GROMACS .gro file of C-alpha atoms in nm:
model
  264
    1MET     CA    1   0.000   0.000   0.000
    2LYS     CA    2   0.133   0.344  -0.090
    3ASP     CA    3   0.199   0.565   0.214
    4ASN     CA    4   0.116   0.928   0.133
    5HIS     CA    5   0.170   1.064   0.482
    6PRO     CA    6   0.394   1.375   0.475
    7ASP     CA    7   0.619   1.233   0.747
    8THR     CA    8   0.698   0.934   0.524
    9PHE     CA    9   0.794   1.164   0.237
   10ILE     CA   10   1.021   1.367   0.467
   11LYS     CA   11   1.182   1.056   0.621
   12ASN     CA   12   1.258   0.922   0.273
   13MET     CA   13   1.424   1.252   0.177
   14LYS     CA   14   1.633   1.240   0.494
   15CYS     CA   15   1.753   0.889   0.418
   16VAL     CA   16   1.870   0.992   0.071
   17ILE     CA   17   2.048   1.307   0.187
   18ILE     CA   18   2.207   1.149   0.494
   19PHE     CA   19   2.346   0.879   0.266
   20MET     CA   20   2.489   1.151   0.040
   21PHE     CA   21   2.662   1.318   0.336
   22LYS     CA   22   2.772   1.011   0.524
   23GLY     CA   23   3.105   1.099   0.681
   24ASP     CA   24   3.067   1.471   0.611
   25GLY     CA   25   2.745   1.566   0.784
   26LYS     CA   26   2.884   1.621   1.136
   27MET     CA   27   3.142   1.887   1.058
   28ALA     CA   28   3.038   2.152   1.308
   29GLY     CA   29   3.212   1.984   1.602
   30LEU     CA   30   2.947   2.124   1.837
   31SER     CA   31   2.657   1.954   2.008
   32ILE     CA   32   2.304   2.074   1.932
   33GLU     CA   33   2.289   2.216   2.284
   34GLU     CA   34   2.612   2.412   2.229
   35MET     CA   35   2.488   2.551   1.898
   36ARG     CA   36   2.153   2.654   2.044
   37ASP     CA   37   2.333   2.814   2.338
   38ARG     CA   38   2.525   3.037   2.097
   39LEU     CA   39   2.198   3.157   1.947
   40SER     CA   40   2.106   3.306   2.285
   41ILE     CA   41   2.329   3.609   2.215
   42ASN     CA   42   2.036   3.751   2.017
   43PRO     CA   43   1.716   3.556   2.096
   44MET     CA   44   1.489   3.758   1.867
   45ARG     CA   45   1.721   3.738   1.566
   46TYR     CA   46   1.784   3.367   1.606
   47ALA     CA   47   1.439   3.254   1.723
   48ASN     CA   48   1.373   3.099   1.380
   49MET     CA   49   1.692   2.898   1.382
   50ASP     CA   50   1.651   2.784   1.741
   51ASN     CA   51   1.296   2.661   1.676
   52PHE     CA   52   1.395   2.488   1.352
   53MET     CA   53   1.681   2.309   1.528
   54GLU     CA   54   1.441   2.193   1.799
   55ASN     CA   55   1.182   2.068   1.548
   56TYR     CA   56   1.398   1.912   1.275
   57PRO     CA   57   1.707   1.695   1.331
   58PRO     CA   58   2.023   1.780   1.136
   59ILE     CA   59   2.113   1.613   0.810
   60ALA     CA   60   2.435   1.816   0.789
   61GLU     CA   61   2.627   2.068   0.998
   62PHE     CA   62   2.923   2.288   0.904
   63ARG     CA   63   3.151   2.523   1.094
   64ALA     CA   64   3.368   2.825   1.012
   65GLY     CA   65   3.541   2.987   1.308
   66GLU     CA   66   3.269   3.090   1.554
   67SER     CA   67   2.997   3.050   1.288
   68PHE     CA   68   2.805   2.742   1.184
   69ALA     CA   69   2.543   2.617   0.940
   70TYR     CA   70   2.261   2.381   1.031
   71VAL     CA   71   2.073   2.185   0.764
   72GLY     CA   72   1.739   2.015   0.830
   73ILE     CA   73   1.437   1.913   0.626
   74SER     CA   74   1.081   2.042   0.660
   75ASP     CA   75   0.923   2.079   0.315
   76ARG     CA   76   1.276   2.074   0.165
   77PRO     CA   77   1.633   2.088   0.295
   78TRP     CA   78   1.687   2.431   0.455
   79VAL     CA   79   2.018   2.586   0.553
   80TYR     CA   80   2.015   2.812   0.861
   81LEU     CA   81   2.325   3.018   0.933
   82PHE     CA   82   2.470   3.156   1.254
   83ALA     CA   83   2.723   3.397   1.101
   84GLU     CA   84   2.804   3.745   1.227
   85LYS     CA   85   3.126   3.788   1.026
   86GLU     CA   86   3.145   3.821   0.648
   87GLU     CA   87   3.452   3.600   0.604
   88GLU     CA   88   3.298   3.315   0.803
   89PHE     CA   89   2.967   3.359   0.621
   90SER     CA   90   3.145   3.323   0.286
   91THR     CA   91   3.324   3.010   0.406
   92LEU     CA   92   2.994   2.854   0.511
   93ILE     CA   93   2.836   2.932   0.173
   94HIS     CA   94   3.125   2.744   0.011
   95LYS     CA   95   3.094   2.450   0.252
   96THR     CA   96   2.718   2.422   0.200
   97LYS     CA   97   2.737   2.438  -0.180
   98SER     CA   98   2.551   2.107  -0.214
   99PHE     CA   99   2.239   2.278  -0.076
  100SER     CA  100   2.046   2.556  -0.243
  101ASN     CA  101   1.771   2.670  -0.003
  102PHE     CA  102   1.876   2.926   0.261
  103ALA     CA  103   1.639   3.057   0.527
  104VAL     CA  104   1.610   3.384   0.717
  105LEU     CA  105   1.911   3.573   0.582
  106THR     CA  106   1.942   3.929   0.712
  107ASP     CA  107   1.987   4.234   0.488
  108GLU     CA  108   2.358   4.232   0.571
  109GLN     CA  109   2.396   3.863   0.489
  110LEU     CA  110   2.211   3.917   0.162
  111ARG     CA  111   2.467   4.184   0.067
  112TRP     CA  112   2.749   3.945   0.155
  113LEU     CA  113   2.589   3.671  -0.052
  114ASP     CA  114   2.548   3.902  -0.351
  115LYS     CA  115   2.927   3.945  -0.368
  116ILE     CA  116   3.003   3.574  -0.406
  117GLN     CA  117   2.697   3.392  -0.540
  118THR     CA  118   2.402   3.442  -0.774
  119PHE     CA  119   2.065   3.362  -0.622
  120GLN     CA  120   1.691   3.405  -0.650
  121THR     CA  121   1.489   3.555  -0.365
  122LEU     CA  122   1.198   3.330  -0.282
  123ILE     CA  123   1.037   3.574  -0.039
  124SER     CA  124   1.139   3.877   0.170
  125CYS     CA  125   0.958   3.987   0.485
  126GLY     CA  126   0.982   4.205   0.787
  127LYS     CA  127   1.021   4.017   1.114
  128TYR     CA  128   0.794   4.134   1.395
  129CYS     CA  129   0.827   4.012   1.755
  130LEU     CA  130   0.606   4.046   2.061
  131SER     CA  131   0.781   4.127   2.386
  132LYS     CA  132   0.699   3.950   2.711
  133ASP     CA  133   0.520   4.250   2.862
  134LYS     CA  134   0.265   4.276   2.581
  135ILE     CA  135  -0.079   4.134   2.664
  136VAL     CA  136  -0.291   4.026   2.368
  137THR     CA  137  -0.653   3.920   2.369
  138GLY     CA  138  -0.899   3.817   2.104
  139PHE     CA  139  -1.274   3.784   2.131
  140ASP     CA  140  -1.411   3.451   2.246
  141CYS     CA  141  -1.476   3.221   1.951
  142SER     CA  142  -1.443   2.851   1.883
  143ILE     CA  143  -1.088   2.790   1.756
  144GLU     CA  144  -1.009   2.431   1.660
  145ILE     CA  145  -0.694   2.238   1.585
  146LEU     CA  146  -0.733   2.153   1.217
  147ASN     CA  147  -0.717   1.790   1.111
  148GLU     CA  148  -0.609   1.599   0.803
  149THR     CA  149  -0.958   1.603   0.653
  150ASP     CA  150  -0.926   1.983   0.626
  151GLY     CA  151  -0.599   1.960   0.429
  152ASP     CA  152  -0.729   1.965   0.072
  153TYR     CA  153  -0.965   2.253   0.138
  154ILE     CA  154  -0.725   2.483   0.321
  155TYR     CA  155  -0.456   2.426   0.059
  156ALA     CA  156  -0.705   2.510  -0.217
  157ILE     CA  157  -0.791   2.846  -0.058
  158TYR     CA  158  -0.438   2.935   0.054
  159ALA     CA  159  -0.287   3.235  -0.123
  160TYR     CA  160   0.075   3.109  -0.118
  161ARG     CA  161   0.031   2.779  -0.297
  162GLY     CA  162   0.321   2.870  -0.527
  163ILE     CA  163   0.560   2.875  -0.230
  164VAL     CA  164   0.405   2.645   0.028
  165THR     CA  165   0.349   2.283  -0.073
  166LYS     CA  166   0.048   2.076   0.021
  167GLU     CA  167   0.280   1.830   0.196
  168TYR     CA  168   0.412   2.112   0.414
  169LEU     CA  169   0.062   2.213   0.524
  170LEU     CA  170  -0.031   1.851   0.591
  171ASP     CA  171   0.281   1.808   0.802
  172LEU     CA  172   0.187   2.113   1.012
  173ILE     CA  173  -0.164   1.970   1.053
  174TYR     CA  174  -0.016   1.634   1.156
  175LYS     CA  175   0.198   1.813   1.417
  176LYS     CA  176  -0.116   1.996   1.540
  177ASN     CA  177   0.026   2.334   1.443
  178MET     CA  178  -0.268   2.454   1.231
  179TYR     CA  179  -0.570   2.626   1.386
  180GLY     CA  180  -0.898   2.736   1.235
  181ILE     CA  181  -1.248   2.869   1.286
  182LYS     CA  182  -1.526   2.682   1.109
  183HIS     CA  183  -1.882   2.736   0.991
  184ASN     CA  184  -2.085   2.422   0.933
  185GLY     CA  185  -1.767   2.217   0.965
  186VAL     CA  186  -1.575   2.410   0.698
  187PRO     CA  187  -1.279   2.639   0.789
  188PHE     CA  188  -1.327   3.002   0.693
  189ALA     CA  189  -1.025   3.131   0.885
  190MET     CA  190  -0.695   2.962   0.960
  191ILE     CA  191  -0.348   3.020   1.097
  192GLY     CA  192  -0.041   2.811   1.168
  193ILE     CA  193   0.286   2.795   1.357
  194GLN     CA  194   0.546   2.730   1.090
  195ASP     CA  195   0.849   2.502   1.079
  196ASP     CA  196   1.065   2.775   1.237
  197GLY     CA  197   0.808   2.881   1.496
  198ALA     CA  198   0.681   3.185   1.307
  199ILE     CA  199   0.313   3.268   1.337
  200GLY     CA  200   0.183   3.271   0.981
  201LEU     CA  201  -0.031   3.111   0.713
  202LEU     CA  202  -0.307   3.350   0.820
  203GLN     CA  203  -0.604   3.333   0.587
  204VAL     CA  204  -0.958   3.464   0.639
  205LEU     CA  205  -1.214   3.433   0.361
  206PRO     CA  206  -1.330   3.777   0.233
  207GLU     CA  207  -1.685   3.760   0.368
  208TYR     CA  208  -1.554   3.699   0.722
  209ARG     CA  209  -1.294   3.976   0.734
  210ARG     CA  210  -1.301   4.279   0.968
  211LYS     CA  211  -1.488   4.081   1.230
  212GLY     CA  212  -1.195   4.012   1.466
  213TYR     CA  213  -1.123   3.655   1.359
  214ALA     CA  214  -0.764   3.729   1.257
  215THR     CA  215  -0.694   3.889   1.596
  216ALA     CA  216  -0.845   3.588   1.772
  217LEU     CA  217  -0.629   3.345   1.574
  218VAL     CA  218  -0.306   3.539   1.628
  219SER     CA  219  -0.387   3.564   2.000
  220GLU     CA  220  -0.431   3.186   2.013
  221CYS     CA  221  -0.090   3.131   1.854
  222VAL     CA  222   0.072   3.381   2.089
  223LYS     CA  223  -0.074   3.188   2.382
  224MET     CA  224   0.058   2.859   2.242
  225MET     CA  225   0.407   3.001   2.183
  226ARG     CA  226   0.428   3.152   2.530
  227MET     CA  227   0.313   2.827   2.690
  228LYS     CA  228   0.620   2.668   2.528
  229GLY     CA  229   0.847   2.946   2.651
  230LYS     CA  230   0.895   3.081   2.298
  231ILE     CA  231   0.909   3.433   2.157
  232PRO     CA  232   0.599   3.501   1.946
  233PHE     CA  233   0.697   3.644   1.607
  234ALA     CA  234   0.566   3.675   1.253
  235HIS     CA  235   0.700   3.746   0.905
  236ILE     CA  236   0.508   3.995   0.693
  237GLU     CA  237   0.574   4.124   0.342
  238LYS     CA  238   0.595   4.503   0.320
  239ASP     CA  239   0.292   4.537   0.090
  240HIS     CA  240   0.059   4.341   0.321
  241THR     CA  241  -0.091   4.649   0.482
  242ALA     CA  242  -0.374   4.467   0.660
  243SER     CA  243  -0.136   4.222   0.830
  244LEU     CA  244   0.104   4.504   0.919
  245ALA     CA  245  -0.182   4.698   1.077
  246LEU     CA  246  -0.292   4.387   1.267
  247VAL     CA  247   0.046   4.314   1.427
  248ALA     CA  248   0.102   4.683   1.506
  249LYS     CA  249  -0.235   4.695   1.683
  250MET     CA  250  -0.143   4.385   1.883
  251GLY     CA  251   0.192   4.527   1.994
  252PHE     CA  252   0.437   4.341   1.771
  253GLU     CA  253   0.752   4.540   1.695
  254PHE     CA  254   0.971   4.538   1.385
  255VAL     CA  255   1.306   4.362   1.434
  256GLU     CA  256   1.467   4.337   1.090
  257ASN     CA  257   1.412   4.225   0.732
  258VAL     CA  258   1.467   3.857   0.653
  259HIS     CA  259   1.497   3.670   0.324
  260TRP     CA  260   1.460   3.316   0.192
  261VAL     CA  261   1.674   3.252  -0.113
  262ILE     CA  262   1.758   2.978  -0.362
  263LEU     CA  263   2.118   2.969  -0.482
  264ASN     CA  264   2.171   2.930  -0.856
   0.00000   0.00000   0.00000
């Protein structure tokens, strides 16, 4: 019987890539705990990387001086970089040349990359974080954890189908990281906590907008993140004025621009 579960697809990808990097994958010389400890120098900047490392085991690790690269698979192999120095950043780009998908590069890192490598920008966003002292509340409504039977429908209505795969959404549903509000059993509003811990995937059907559902969903995710001891944050493109207004109203603050790129 064919197994179409997203976890099976991801496990199969891991087996192939780990085989490719057998003998080379553990080059960082640091334990996961040591790497995550280094990220604590700037918790807001490195929240994505810390969450990704917690959620997805490494298939390869590389080191350059005090910097390191961590590679794991969610919807595809992603490279996350801890690199504060240009020379070490460039060394890591060379060492990770077998991978093409890089996550959450800063503006500065994007400038460094432009000097040594051609690339395509998959998406660029502002990163917005919510500090511990900010209290958020949404109106009382019935928010559910979405299940696998909702997968086809929510993927069909999702605006970023060209970037986000159906398998990725199904994996988030399987991990109970997708939430929604339903009418007659059908979701009309949804949100998710992504592979790197970002609050996102927010979608409210047009006829249900401006009724407070988006605020309620974001508040639910903030509660979930804080229960896990995590920093609530979101990524928003600069032309998404409604989302920018929403996070500003809720007390999120701009941290920096971040970019996901594919190396040529």
